[in-house]
Amino acid sequence: MNRPVIVLGGGGHAKVLIDTLHIQSVKVLGFTDPDLGKAEESILGVPFIGDDDIICKYTPDQVLLVNGLGTTRRTSLRKQLFLKFKKSGYCFANVIHPSSIISSYVRLGEGVQVMAGAIIQTGSFIGDNSIVNTKVSIDHDCQIDPHVHIAPGVTLSGEVTVGEGAHIGTGAVVIQGIQIGRESLVAAGSVVIKDVAKGVTVKGVPAI
Ligand code: JB3
């Protein structure tokens, strides 16, 4: 990366991202968080630098941002932060763990995060601000829209589409060709064998 990075958020997801940035020798200036109690903390040696207002002390060409907010269900706050800083002209860095395996025929949007051990097969697309979490497997020709969280251990077979803002819970399995609607939630451990409409929650084996 040609610019130092500021991480938004000071929780568990931010910690994993900072660890990955350190592996890649990226300079991390600090992390922001509205919780001023974080002032007494650092994360893996990275200092708290204030709430998000501090970012405007840097111009967009001086820093890159990394969205450290994870999501356990809906992804709206993470999405809002991304859109707010994009509107102000800032760019978000992609964070790709070196142990992930990504086909050279995969396209990644902006601010995409691919965590340790993830595999993304040929022809797939990962949209802006999406998380492909630890040990996820995304097979060929999948389309992941922006602001999606694919939680740890999920398996997507080939040609699956996931709509904007959806959350696929830990360990879920989705068979080939399934379409998952925007803002939907697939509960952890589900096995999805039919399409999921937008905005709904499905769970179980098979998921309903
Ligand atoms: O499941 C896995 C592997 N990771 C989870 C991740 C995807 O989501 C993780 O276990 C957590 O469940 C969750 O991680 P996250 O988002 O880091 O959650 P938490 O540890 O609760 O930390 C969120 C932090 O974001 C807190 O310190 C909040 O104060 C902070 N925060 C909230 N709103 C914000 C804002 N930070 C900034 N910069 N701006 C905000 O608007």
PDB file of C-alpha atoms and ligand atoms in Angstrom:
ATOM      1  CA  MET A   1       0.000   0.000   0.000  1.00  0.00           C
ATOM      2  CA  ASN A   2       1.286   3.407  -0.915  1.00  0.00           C
ATOM      3  CA  ARG A   3      -0.295   5.212   2.035  1.00  0.00           C
ATOM      4  CA  PRO A   4      -0.567   4.518   5.773  1.00  0.00           C
ATOM      5  CA  VAL A   5      -3.839   3.149   7.083  1.00  0.00           C
ATOM      6  CA  ILE A   6      -6.388   4.127   9.733  1.00  0.00           C
ATOM      7  CA  VAL A   7      -8.669   1.371  11.032  1.00  0.00           C
ATOM      8  CA  LEU A   8     -12.281   2.295  11.913  1.00  0.00           C
ATOM      9  CA  GLY A   9     -13.431   0.488  15.064  1.00  0.00           C
ATOM     10  CA  GLY A  10     -11.622  -1.089  17.954  1.00  0.00           C
ATOM     11  CA  GLY A  11     -13.256  -4.458  18.469  1.00  0.00           C
ATOM     12  CA  GLY A  12     -12.554  -8.047  17.527  1.00  0.00           C
ATOM     13  CA  HIS A  13     -12.824  -7.601  13.784  1.00  0.00           C
ATOM     14  CA  ALA A  14     -10.454  -4.620  13.844  1.00  0.00           C
ATOM     15  CA  LYS A  15      -7.938  -6.724  15.781  1.00  0.00           C
ATOM     16  CA  VAL A  16      -7.921  -9.461  13.132  1.00  0.00           C
ATOM     17  CA  LEU A  17      -7.483  -6.859  10.387  1.00  0.00           C
ATOM     18  CA  ILE A  18      -4.609  -5.144  12.202  1.00  0.00           C
ATOM     19  CA  ASP A  19      -2.899  -8.497  12.609  1.00  0.00           C
ATOM     20  CA  THR A  20      -3.172  -9.083   8.851  1.00  0.00           C
ATOM     21  CA  LEU A  21      -1.926  -5.577   8.052  1.00  0.00           C
ATOM     22  CA  HIS A  22       1.081  -6.187  10.298  1.00  0.00           C
ATOM     23  CA  ILE A  23       1.920  -9.409   8.419  1.00  0.00           C
ATOM     24  CA  GLN A  24       2.020  -7.304   5.268  1.00  0.00           C
ATOM     25  CA  SER A  25       4.147  -4.608   6.922  1.00  0.00           C
ATOM     26  CA  VAL A  26       1.489  -1.953   6.309  1.00  0.00           C
ATOM     27  CA  LYS A  27       1.906   1.156   8.453  1.00  0.00           C
ATOM     28  CA  VAL A  28      -1.186   1.533  10.676  1.00  0.00           C
ATOM     29  CA  LEU A  29      -1.436   5.064  12.128  1.00  0.00           C
ATOM     30  CA  GLY A  30      -4.117   4.127  14.646  1.00  0.00           C
ATOM     31  CA  PHE A  31      -7.709   3.060  15.183  1.00  0.00           C
ATOM     32  CA  THR A  32     -10.811   5.180  15.763  1.00  0.00           C
ATOM     33  CA  ASP A  33     -13.753   4.366  18.009  1.00  0.00           C
ATOM     34  CA  PRO A  34     -16.607   6.439  19.533  1.00  0.00           C
ATOM     35  CA  ASP A  35     -15.984   4.636  22.837  1.00  0.00           C
ATOM     36  CA  LEU A  36     -13.539   6.955  24.552  1.00  0.00           C
ATOM     37  CA  GLY A  37     -12.729   4.192  27.034  1.00  0.00           C
ATOM     38  CA  LYS A  38     -10.541   2.824  24.260  1.00  0.00           C
ATOM     39  CA  ALA A  39      -8.130   5.707  24.913  1.00  0.00           C
ATOM     40  CA  GLU A  40      -6.387   3.545  27.469  1.00  0.00           C
ATOM     41  CA  GLU A  41      -6.014   0.676  25.053  1.00  0.00           C
ATOM     42  CA  SER A  42      -3.945  -0.171  22.056  1.00  0.00           C
ATOM     43  CA  ILE A  43      -4.596  -3.062  19.711  1.00  0.00           C
ATOM     44  CA  LEU A  44      -1.526  -5.152  18.904  1.00  0.00           C
ATOM     45  CA  GLY A  45       0.513  -2.006  19.534  1.00  0.00           C
ATOM     46  CA  VAL A  46      -1.691   0.244  17.358  1.00  0.00           C
ATOM     47  CA  PRO A  47      -2.876   3.324  19.304  1.00  0.00           C
ATOM     48  CA  PHE A  48      -6.402   4.676  19.725  1.00  0.00           C
ATOM     49  CA  ILE A  49      -6.424   8.076  17.981  1.00  0.00           C
ATOM     50  CA  GLY A  50      -9.948   9.348  18.763  1.00  0.00           C
ATOM     51  CA  ASP A  51     -13.412   9.075  17.284  1.00  0.00           C
ATOM     52  CA  ASP A  52     -14.094   9.193  13.550  1.00  0.00           C
ATOM     53  CA  ASP A  53     -13.893  13.010  13.466  1.00  0.00           C
ATOM     54  CA  ILE A  54     -10.106  12.710  13.729  1.00  0.00           C
ATOM     55  CA  ILE A  55      -9.985  11.330  10.204  1.00  0.00           C
ATOM     56  CA  CYS A  56     -10.704  14.727   8.661  1.00  0.00           C
ATOM     57  CA  LYS A  57      -7.287  15.860   9.951  1.00  0.00           C
ATOM     58  CA  TYR A  58      -5.893  13.747   7.127  1.00  0.00           C
ATOM     59  CA  THR A  59      -6.711  14.458   3.500  1.00  0.00           C
ATOM     60  CA  PRO A  60      -7.940  11.552   1.365  1.00  0.00           C
ATOM     61  CA  ASP A  61      -4.615  11.388  -0.435  1.00  0.00           C
ATOM     62  CA  GLN A  62      -2.671  11.027   2.839  1.00  0.00           C
ATOM     63  CA  VAL A  63      -4.345   7.888   4.215  1.00  0.00           C
ATOM     64  CA  LEU A  64      -6.306   4.782   3.305  1.00  0.00           C
ATOM     65  CA  LEU A  65      -9.118   3.561   5.549  1.00  0.00           C
ATOM     66  CA  VAL A  66      -9.895   0.025   6.691  1.00  0.00           C
ATOM     67  CA  ASN A  67     -13.414  -0.691   7.920  1.00  0.00           C
ATOM     68  CA  GLY A  68     -12.923  -2.509  11.214  1.00  0.00           C
ATOM     69  CA  LEU A  69     -16.597  -2.917  12.040  1.00  0.00           C
ATOM     70  CA  GLY A  70     -17.694  -6.495  11.748  1.00  0.00           C
ATOM     71  CA  THR A  71     -21.271  -7.657  11.763  1.00  0.00           C
ATOM     72  CA  THR A  72     -22.980 -10.511  13.481  1.00  0.00           C
ATOM     73  CA  ARG A  73     -26.417 -10.018  11.888  1.00  0.00           C
ATOM     74  CA  ARG A  74     -27.316  -6.961   9.800  1.00  0.00           C
ATOM     75  CA  THR A  75     -24.545  -4.971   8.213  1.00  0.00           C
ATOM     76  CA  SER A  76     -26.016  -1.460   8.177  1.00  0.00           C
ATOM     77  CA  LEU A  77     -23.549   0.390  10.442  1.00  0.00           C
ATOM     78  CA  ARG A  78     -20.580  -1.008   8.556  1.00  0.00           C
ATOM     79  CA  LYS A  79     -22.234   0.048   5.296  1.00  0.00           C
ATOM     80  CA  GLN A  80     -23.060   3.546   6.600  1.00  0.00           C
ATOM     81  CA  LEU A  81     -19.449   4.146   7.636  1.00  0.00           C
ATOM     82  CA  PHE A  82     -18.151   3.008   4.257  1.00  0.00           C
ATOM     83  CA  LEU A  83     -20.565   5.246   2.331  1.00  0.00           C
ATOM     84  CA  LYS A  84     -19.962   8.249   4.620  1.00  0.00           C
ATOM     85  CA  PHE A  85     -16.209   8.227   4.092  1.00  0.00           C
ATOM     86  CA  LYS A  86     -16.467   7.437   0.374  1.00  0.00           C
ATOM     87  CA  LYS A  87     -18.680  10.503   0.025  1.00  0.00           C
ATOM     88  CA  SER A  88     -15.909  12.569   1.649  1.00  0.00           C
ATOM     89  CA  GLY A  89     -13.400  11.286  -0.896  1.00  0.00           C
ATOM     90  CA  TYR A  90     -11.562   8.643   1.148  1.00  0.00           C
ATOM     91  CA  CYS A  91     -10.530   5.270  -0.262  1.00  0.00           C
ATOM     92  CA  PHE A  92     -10.717   1.938   1.518  1.00  0.00           C
ATOM     93  CA  ALA A  93      -7.862  -0.543   1.313  1.00  0.00           C
ATOM     94  CA  ASN A  94      -8.418  -4.190   0.519  1.00  0.00           C
ATOM     95  CA  VAL A  95      -7.080  -6.456   3.276  1.00  0.00           C
ATOM     96  CA  ILE A  96      -6.144  -9.880   1.962  1.00  0.00           C
ATOM     97  CA  HIS A  97      -4.550 -12.433   4.280  1.00  0.00           C
ATOM     98  CA  PRO A  98      -1.531 -14.042   2.603  1.00  0.00           C
ATOM     99  CA  SER A  99      -2.807 -17.524   3.436  1.00  0.00           C
ATOM    100  CA  SER A 100      -5.979 -17.021   1.381  1.00  0.00           C
ATOM    101  CA  ILE A 101      -6.142 -18.528  -2.093  1.00  0.00           C
ATOM    102  CA  ILE A 102      -7.748 -16.273  -4.676  1.00  0.00           C
ATOM    103  CA  SER A 103      -7.883 -17.181  -8.366  1.00  0.00           C
ATOM    104  CA  SER A 104      -6.377 -14.569 -10.637  1.00  0.00           C
ATOM    105  CA  TYR A 105      -9.745 -14.611 -12.441  1.00  0.00           C
ATOM    106  CA  VAL A 106     -11.529 -13.218  -9.390  1.00  0.00           C
ATOM    107  CA  ARG A 107     -12.525  -9.550  -9.298  1.00  0.00           C
ATOM    108  CA  LEU A 108     -12.530  -7.658  -6.000  1.00  0.00           C
ATOM    109  CA  GLY A 109     -14.266  -4.360  -5.278  1.00  0.00           C
ATOM    110  CA  GLU A 110     -12.980  -1.673  -2.909  1.00  0.00           C
ATOM    111  CA  GLY A 111     -12.484  -2.306   0.805  1.00  0.00           C
ATOM    112  CA  VAL A 112     -12.855  -6.070   0.449  1.00  0.00           C
ATOM    113  CA  GLN A 113     -11.513  -8.153   3.359  1.00  0.00           C
ATOM    114  CA  VAL A 114     -10.429 -11.744   2.824  1.00  0.00           C
ATOM    115  CA  MET A 115      -9.346 -13.437   6.018  1.00  0.00           C
ATOM    116  CA  ALA A 116      -6.976 -16.303   6.750  1.00  0.00           C
ATOM    117  CA  GLY A 117      -7.506 -19.554   4.919  1.00  0.00           C
ATOM    118  CA  ALA A 118     -10.311 -18.363   2.632  1.00  0.00           C
ATOM    119  CA  ILE A 119     -10.523 -19.745  -0.897  1.00  0.00           C
ATOM    120  CA  ILE A 120     -12.173 -17.891  -3.791  1.00  0.00           C
ATOM    121  CA  GLN A 121     -12.423 -19.741  -7.066  1.00  0.00           C
ATOM    122  CA  THR A 122     -12.282 -18.554 -10.632  1.00  0.00           C
ATOM    123  CA  GLY A 123     -14.910 -16.243 -12.092  1.00  0.00           C
ATOM    124  CA  SER A 124     -16.195 -14.976  -8.762  1.00  0.00           C
ATOM    125  CA  PHE A 125     -16.770 -11.331  -7.875  1.00  0.00           C
ATOM    126  CA  ILE A 126     -16.657  -9.810  -4.374  1.00  0.00           C
ATOM    127  CA  GLY A 127     -18.354  -6.422  -4.036  1.00  0.00           C
ATOM    128  CA  ASP A 128     -17.221  -3.315  -2.148  1.00  0.00           C
ATOM    129  CA  ASN A 129     -16.920  -3.470   1.640  1.00  0.00           C
ATOM    130  CA  SER A 130     -17.682  -7.191   1.849  1.00  0.00           C
ATOM    131  CA  ILE A 131     -16.032  -9.576   4.319  1.00  0.00           C
ATOM    132  CA  VAL A 132     -14.953 -13.069   3.313  1.00  0.00           C
ATOM    133  CA  ASN A 133     -14.132 -14.348   6.757  1.00  0.00           C
ATOM    134  CA  THR A 134     -11.782 -17.020   8.071  1.00  0.00           C
ATOM    135  CA  LYS A 135     -11.747 -20.316   6.157  1.00  0.00           C
ATOM    136  CA  VAL A 136     -14.658 -19.451   3.867  1.00  0.00           C
ATOM    137  CA  SER A 137     -14.865 -21.362   0.587  1.00  0.00           C
ATOM    138  CA  ILE A 138     -16.430 -19.533  -2.374  1.00  0.00           C
ATOM    139  CA  ASP A 139     -16.497 -21.669  -5.473  1.00  0.00           C
ATOM    140  CA  HIS A 140     -16.513 -20.730  -9.159  1.00  0.00           C
ATOM    141  CA  ASP A 141     -18.567 -17.899 -10.655  1.00  0.00           C
ATOM    142  CA  CYS A 142     -20.171 -16.650  -7.443  1.00  0.00           C
ATOM    143  CA  GLN A 143     -21.413 -13.047  -7.317  1.00  0.00           C
ATOM    144  CA  ILE A 144     -21.161 -11.395  -3.904  1.00  0.00           C
ATOM    145  CA  ASP A 145     -22.708  -7.914  -3.882  1.00  0.00           C
ATOM    146  CA  PRO A 146     -21.443  -5.008  -1.723  1.00  0.00           C
ATOM    147  CA  HIS A 147     -21.658  -4.910   2.094  1.00  0.00           C
ATOM    148  CA  VAL A 148     -22.048  -8.661   2.526  1.00  0.00           C
ATOM    149  CA  HIS A 149     -20.560 -10.657   5.398  1.00  0.00           C
ATOM    150  CA  ILE A 150     -19.690 -14.273   4.697  1.00  0.00           C
ATOM    151  CA  ALA A 151     -18.916 -15.507   8.234  1.00  0.00           C
ATOM    152  CA  PRO A 152     -16.202 -18.017   9.171  1.00  0.00           C
ATOM    153  CA  GLY A 153     -16.357 -21.476   7.679  1.00  0.00           C
ATOM    154  CA  VAL A 154     -19.147 -20.844   5.144  1.00  0.00           C
ATOM    155  CA  THR A 155     -19.157 -22.895   1.943  1.00  0.00           C
ATOM    156  CA  LEU A 156     -20.710 -21.446  -1.206  1.00  0.00           C
ATOM    157  CA  SER A 157     -20.819 -23.871  -4.139  1.00  0.00           C
ATOM    158  CA  GLY A 158     -20.521 -22.623  -7.721  1.00  0.00           C
ATOM    159  CA  GLU A 159     -22.660 -19.849  -9.252  1.00  0.00           C
ATOM    160  CA  VAL A 160     -24.221 -18.689  -5.984  1.00  0.00           C
ATOM    161  CA  THR A 161     -25.342 -15.050  -5.855  1.00  0.00           C
ATOM    162  CA  VAL A 162     -25.573 -13.088  -2.601  1.00  0.00           C
ATOM    163  CA  GLY A 163     -27.439  -9.779  -2.611  1.00  0.00           C
ATOM    164  CA  GLU A 164     -26.264  -6.526  -1.060  1.00  0.00           C
ATOM    165  CA  GLY A 165     -26.054  -6.418   2.721  1.00  0.00           C
ATOM    166  CA  ALA A 166     -26.820 -10.100   3.273  1.00  0.00           C
ATOM    167  CA  HIS A 167     -25.242 -12.031   6.137  1.00  0.00           C
ATOM    168  CA  ILE A 168     -24.321 -15.683   5.758  1.00  0.00           C
ATOM    169  CA  GLY A 169     -23.796 -17.079   9.258  1.00  0.00           C
ATOM    170  CA  THR A 170     -20.902 -19.155  10.504  1.00  0.00           C
ATOM    171  CA  GLY A 171     -20.574 -22.595   8.960  1.00  0.00           C
ATOM    172  CA  ALA A 172     -23.561 -22.314   6.604  1.00  0.00           C
ATOM    173  CA  VAL A 173     -23.500 -24.332   3.385  1.00  0.00           C
ATOM    174  CA  VAL A 174     -25.139 -23.128   0.164  1.00  0.00           C
ATOM    175  CA  ILE A 175     -25.515 -25.505  -2.778  1.00  0.00           C
ATOM    176  CA  GLN A 176     -24.771 -24.524  -6.354  1.00  0.00           C
ATOM    177  CA  GLY A 177     -26.752 -21.949  -8.268  1.00  0.00           C
ATOM    178  CA  ILE A 178     -28.706 -20.573  -5.277  1.00  0.00           C
ATOM    179  CA  GLN A 179     -29.721 -16.903  -5.177  1.00  0.00           C
ATOM    180  CA  ILE A 180     -29.732 -15.206  -1.765  1.00  0.00           C
ATOM    181  CA  GLY A 181     -31.642 -11.932  -1.686  1.00  0.00           C
ATOM    182  CA  ARG A 182     -30.375  -8.599  -0.457  1.00  0.00           C
ATOM    183  CA  GLU A 183     -30.443  -7.884   3.307  1.00  0.00           C
ATOM    184  CA  SER A 184     -31.301 -11.502   4.055  1.00  0.00           C
ATOM    185  CA  LEU A 185     -29.852 -13.536   6.909  1.00  0.00           C
ATOM    186  CA  VAL A 186     -28.800 -17.169   6.719  1.00  0.00           C
ATOM    187  CA  ALA A 187     -28.427 -18.500  10.270  1.00  0.00           C
ATOM    188  CA  ALA A 188     -25.244 -20.234  11.370  1.00  0.00           C
ATOM    189  CA  GLY A 189     -25.022 -23.882  10.403  1.00  0.00           C
ATOM    190  CA  SER A 190     -27.861 -23.758   7.869  1.00  0.00           C
ATOM    191  CA  VAL A 191     -27.844 -25.781   4.675  1.00  0.00           C
ATOM    192  CA  VAL A 192     -29.456 -23.731   1.920  1.00  0.00           C
ATOM    193  CA  ILE A 193     -30.933 -25.765  -0.947  1.00  0.00           C
ATOM    194  CA  LYS A 194     -33.441 -23.287  -2.357  1.00  0.00           C
ATOM    195  CA  ASP A 195     -33.376 -19.569  -3.137  1.00  0.00           C
ATOM    196  CA  VAL A 196     -33.749 -17.072  -0.285  1.00  0.00           C
ATOM    197  CA  ALA A 197     -35.964 -14.017  -0.833  1.00  0.00           C
ATOM    198  CA  LYS A 198     -34.740 -10.534   0.030  1.00  0.00           C
ATOM    199  CA  GLY A 199     -34.895  -9.409   3.654  1.00  0.00           C
ATOM    200  CA  VAL A 200     -35.830 -12.736   5.192  1.00  0.00           C
ATOM    201  CA  THR A 201     -34.114 -14.984   7.736  1.00  0.00           C
ATOM    202  CA  VAL A 202     -33.693 -18.687   7.041  1.00  0.00           C
ATOM    203  CA  LYS A 203     -32.275 -21.355   9.312  1.00  0.00           C
ATOM    204  CA  GLY A 204     -31.914 -25.076   9.727  1.00  0.00           C
ATOM    205  CA  VAL A 205     -31.130 -28.123   7.631  1.00  0.00           C
ATOM    206  CA  PRO A 206     -32.520 -27.708   5.078  1.00  0.00           C
ATOM    207  CA  ALA A 207     -32.925 -23.974   5.639  1.00  0.00           C
ATOM    208  CA  ILE A 208     -36.479 -22.596   5.706  1.00  0.00           C
TER     209      ILE A 208
HETATM  210  O1  JB3 B   1     -17.078 -13.779  13.954  1.00  0.00           O
HETATM  211  C1  JB3 B   1     -16.016 -13.216  13.778  1.00  0.00           C
HETATM  212  C2  JB3 B   1     -14.827 -13.962  13.291  1.00  0.00           C
HETATM  213  N1  JB3 B   1     -15.857 -11.921  14.013  1.00  0.00           N
HETATM  214  C3  JB3 B   1     -16.915 -11.057  14.512  1.00  0.00           C
HETATM  215  C4  JB3 B   1     -17.013  -9.852  13.623  1.00  0.00           C
HETATM  216  C5  JB3 B   1     -17.313 -10.216  12.191  1.00  0.00           C
HETATM  217  O2  JB3 B   1     -18.071  -8.998  14.104  1.00  0.00           O
HETATM  218  C6  JB3 B   1     -16.606 -10.625  15.938  1.00  0.00           C
HETATM  219  O3  JB3 B   1     -16.521 -11.760  16.766  1.00  0.00           O
HETATM  220  C7  JB3 B   1     -17.678  -9.656  16.432  1.00  0.00           C
HETATM  221  O4  JB3 B   1     -18.837 -10.365  16.651  1.00  0.00           O
HETATM  222  C8  JB3 B   1     -17.885  -8.534  15.446  1.00  0.00           C
HETATM  223  O5  JB3 B   1     -16.706  -7.787  15.508  1.00  0.00           O
HETATM  224  P1  JB3 B   1     -16.687  -6.234  15.835  1.00  0.00           P
HETATM  225  O6  JB3 B   1     -17.542  -5.467  14.883  1.00  0.00           O
HETATM  226  O7  JB3 B   1     -15.292  -5.828  15.932  1.00  0.00           O
HETATM  227  O8  JB3 B   1     -17.483  -6.134  17.195  1.00  0.00           O
HETATM  228  P2  JB3 B   1     -17.027  -5.599  18.605  1.00  0.00           P
HETATM  229  O9  JB3 B   1     -15.923  -6.412  19.140  1.00  0.00           O
HETATM  230  O10 JB3 B   1     -18.293  -5.465  19.371  1.00  0.00           O
HETATM  231  O11 JB3 B   1     -16.450  -4.139  18.322  1.00  0.00           O
HETATM  232  C9  JB3 B   1     -17.117  -3.130  17.617  1.00  0.00           C
HETATM  233  C10 JB3 B   1     -16.369  -1.833  17.900  1.00  0.00           C
HETATM  234  O12 JB3 B   1     -16.788  -0.851  16.934  1.00  0.00           O
HETATM  235  C11 JB3 B   1     -16.652  -1.279  19.291  1.00  0.00           C
HETATM  236  O13 JB3 B   1     -15.439  -0.936  19.916  1.00  0.00           O
HETATM  237  C12 JB3 B   1     -17.518  -0.055  19.002  1.00  0.00           C
HETATM  238  O14 JB3 B   1     -17.369   0.981  19.985  1.00  0.00           O
HETATM  239  C13 JB3 B   1     -16.977   0.376  17.637  1.00  0.00           C
HETATM  240  N2  JB3 B   1     -17.890   1.247  16.877  1.00  0.00           N
HETATM  241  C14 JB3 B   1     -19.243   1.303  16.935  1.00  0.00           C
HETATM  242  N3  JB3 B   1     -19.695   2.273  16.105  1.00  0.00           N
HETATM  243  C15 JB3 B   1     -17.469   2.172  15.995  1.00  0.00           C
HETATM  244  C16 JB3 B   1     -18.616   2.844  15.518  1.00  0.00           C
HETATM  245  N4  JB3 B   1     -16.222   2.510  15.606  1.00  0.00           N
HETATM  246  C17 JB3 B   1     -16.091   3.536  14.735  1.00  0.00           C
HETATM  247  N5  JB3 B   1     -14.868   3.907  14.319  1.00  0.00           N
HETATM  248  N6  JB3 B   1     -17.150   4.211  14.234  1.00  0.00           N
HETATM  249  C18 JB3 B   1     -18.441   3.919  14.593  1.00  0.00           C
HETATM  250  O15 JB3 B   1     -19.396   4.560  14.116  1.00  0.00           O
END
